Amino acid sequence: MLCSGRAKIPQTGVKFREEDMAKLKISDLAKIKEQVTQATSLREGGAQVKVTVHMGTCGIASGARNVLNAVMEELTKSGRKDIIVTTSGCMGLCSAEPLVTVEKAGAEPIKYSHMDDAKMRQVFNRHVLADEVQTQWVLAKGSEQ
Amino acid sequence: MKLFRQHWLICGGTGCQAAGSIAVRDALKAEIQKQGLAEEIAVVETGCNGFCAMGPVAVVYPEGIFYVAIEVSDVPELVSEHMLKGRPVARLFYKEPATKSVIPDMMDIPFFAHQKLIALRNRGILDAENIDEYIARDGYQALAKALTEMTPEQIIAEVKTSGLRGRGGAGFPTGLKWEFCQKSPGEIKYVLCNADEGDPGAFMDRSILEADPHSVVEGMTIAAKAIGSHEGYVYCRAEYPLAVHRLQLAIDQAREYGLLGENILDSGFSFDLHIYQGAGAFVCGEETALMRSIEGKRGMPRPRPPFPAVAGLWNRPTVLNNVETWANIPQIIQKGGAWYASIGTEGSKGTKVFALTGHVNNIGLVEVPMGTTLRTIIYDIGGGIPKKHRKFKAVQLGGPSGGCVPEQYLDTPCDYEAIVKVGAIMGSGGMIVMDDSTCMVDMARFFMDFVQEESCGKCTPCREGTRRMLQILERIVEGEGREGDIETLEELAAMIQTSSLCGLGQTGPNPVLSTLRYFRDEYEAHIRDKKCPAKSCVALLDFVVDEAKCKSCGLCFKNCPVSAIEWEKKKPAKIDLSKCIKCKTCFENCKFDAIN
Ligand SMILES: Cc1cc2nc3c(=O)[nH]c(=O)nc-3n(C[C@H](O)[C@H](O)[C@H](O)COP(=O)(O)O)c2cc1C
Ligand code: FES
């Protein structure tokens, strides 16, 4: 079920090595790291916001797919090109899923818990676009490492 | 141009539409028409306001009033009060959410603060479906090091130094296992990953494969170099479709990059990896049964020796490790065995991942340094027991092969030997917290039922013995227990433990033995007094309200699904046994323990 449903997931990942798919040499590892960091780091002239929907089986079971669809829809509507939407695995706190991380350039990442598609739209429009952290749903700020 | 005295801007954004804004808009228009206000008041649909979770929302001008969560049934009141009489409807106003004054830092939250991430270091950070993100987190650096700077002996020495022990349950030293296999003669050798994860309540391995599949691929490739293997399998249960999907993507992407296949990273070393999907039999997690299953035969264990390191898959020397064991390897190679060994206790190094479930506030996946006490995991990380009127009773570790740890031993550290001493096992990481509404006899019955059903049937002690034990346990919880049952259970348990073919039988009686060790009085109460002290076994409950204890709160009355309870304010409740379906909803809701 999960696998067949995947076709509907919008492609969010960024592909970094389109050019040559030749086999890597050790030095290429560092190059890829550099390119990914360039493409995903939030900085002037680059991406300004990164939204991560945590999608392990636990997240999906509690509705993360709807949350992802909602943020992709709002992103399209906004027309913004400097916002990265991506997915990732379980954060560990399964009972607070779906979890979403919003990271803005120059600010600490904010983690939202118990999201649904309406809350996601609100977070997108008020926090991602308008800079008002929706504290009522915030779990924490910062990161684990 | 018409001049309206009021504009009602109804949000028609997706969020509000989903919450019913179209119906509200139409109802407003209809009501306005009915009240003859169509010339005075305009209803306009707007785009998203950004208050989607409070939808449908509306803004009224010129007053600038902001209404939220409007329902069609609110419309007549809005029209007659606000539009006609000019009295805004305060109950629908937007209220500032009670904001937390300070947002806590993640590391100030006990759930995260007490954890240390090694196997889960990339959790929630990278996109598991994109190999580049793994590489950006220094992925495959350890493999590069192992392939180009280290000899097989050096790799094994590093893993031995780390003190890493198998995370699949038995805790066998990983480096030693690799060394045995490396020294076994043979051209063809295999590296296998055990992702069968059959313990009820366990989900560590699934989460690792879903969140960070490349760490397993990388760990296995490093071992392949160490033992001289060129082919490997991940044995994953088909019930984990997302894990299988992400792992397959990871393997495909690694192959595309030449991180699997011929001549990896131009080092001259070759290794490839396949997924084998198991049908989900618990016994197929046992190493010899797992290998048979990959060979296409029925998954049944065989006697050991020979051990897999000598004769494993297709009788070739084989290393099999658990998913979590593999996920630790790249870190150990990259940062060194000594670094890993600096974390943990004397005999148990590094960290352990647990799947925390049951009667605990924070359900989830936690990784803690070895040596962390069970109390810290349950109370600080887990946030304690959710129901205030309930008390902690025991925590089950190691699933059907393990045992329970009661309150008095909660300060036991996570350490293979220390946990065995209190009658449980570290196991693969299932940690089920139970409050005092759990009947320990019934819990033991549950696991015995599981073991009995999952027994492959090859050896008699396990096949027949577990069935006899189950029958006795079923009798006891049904209130048909007899004198001598406990002794028979103990006798059977000892026999099954010593004479079964594989670990399933050898450890299957553990849940019964450990509950007998700590909760023997509960067994006795069931057998002698026909009482279940936890009030859990339905057959032993009377469903009568104890009037002395009843505080006439009415909770049982409100929650009874079949209206079998009579209650009036200030009078004790009464249960009509002719209507009662013995669902125990009243028991679970009573805060005063007043139902017997
Ligand atoms: C009945 C039975 C079920 C088992 N199930 C699993 C399992 O699901 N996952 C696992 O990793 N090990 C399981 N094991 C342990 C494996 O036989 C083996 O010891 C382990 O995979 C070795 O890896 P490790 O040294 O990394 O722990 C099971 C053992 C028995 C006896
Ligand atoms: S859809 Fe109505 S506020 Fe966003």
Coordinates of C-alpha atoms and ligand atoms in Angstrom, one line a residue, chain B residues 165-172 174 177 194-199 205 282-288 304 320-323 325 401 428 502-504 507, ligand 1:
Chain B
R165 CA 28.1 -6.3 20.7
G166 CA 25.3 -7.6 18.5
R167 CA 22.1 -5.6 18.8
G168 CA 19.8 -8.4 17.6
G169 CA 19.4 -9.8 21.1
A170 CA 22.2 -12.2 22.1
G171 CA 24.9 -9.5 22.4
F172 CA 27.7 -11.5 20.8
T174 CA 30.7 -8.3 16.6
K177 CA 32.2 -12.9 15.0
N194 CA 18.9 -9.4 9.9
A195 CA 16.0 -7.0 9.4
D196 CA 13.3 -9.5 10.4
E197 CA 12.4 -7.7 13.6
G198 CA 9.7 -10.0 15.0
D199 CA 9.4 -8.9 18.6
D205 CA 15.3 -1.7 12.8
F282 CA 9.3 -14.9 14.0
V283 CA 11.5 -17.9 13.8
C284 CA 13.0 -16.6 10.6
G285 CA 14.9 -14.1 12.7
E286 CA 16.9 -16.9 14.1
E287 CA 20.1 -17.1 12.2
T288 CA 20.1 -20.6 10.8
R304 CA 24.7 -25.3 15.9
L320 CA 25.0 -12.1 10.0
N321 CA 24.4 -8.9 12.0
N322 CA 21.4 -6.9 13.1
V323 CA 20.3 -3.7 11.4
T325 CA 24.7 -3.3 14.7
S401 CA 12.5 -14.0 24.8
S428 CA 16.8 -6.2 20.5
C502 CA 16.8 -23.0 18.9
G503 CA 16.6 -19.7 20.8
L504 CA 12.9 -19.5 20.3
T507 CA 14.0 -18.4 25.8
Ligands
LIG1 C1 13.6 -16.9 17.6 C2 14.6 -15.9 17.3 C3 14.3 -14.7 16.7 C4 15.2 -13.8 16.4 N1 14.8 -12.7 15.7 C5 15.8 -11.7 15.4 C6 15.4 -10.5 14.8 O1 14.2 -10.3 14.4 N2 16.4 -9.6 14.5 C7 17.7 -9.8 14.8 O2 18.5 -9.0 14.5 N3 18.1 -11.0 15.5 C8 17.1 -11.9 15.8 N4 17.5 -13.0 16.4 C9 19.0 -13.2 16.7 C10 19.7 -13.8 15.5 O3 19.6 -15.2 15.6 C11 21.2 -13.4 15.5 O4 21.7 -13.7 16.7 C12 21.4 -12.0 15.2 O5 20.8 -11.5 14.1 C13 22.9 -11.7 15.1 O6 23.2 -10.3 14.9 P1 23.9 -9.4 16.0 O7 25.1 -10.2 16.5 O8 24.2 -8.2 15.3 O9 22.9 -9.2 17.1 C14 16.6 -14.0 16.7 C15 16.9 -15.2 17.4 C16 16.0 -16.1 17.7 C17 16.4 -17.3 18.4

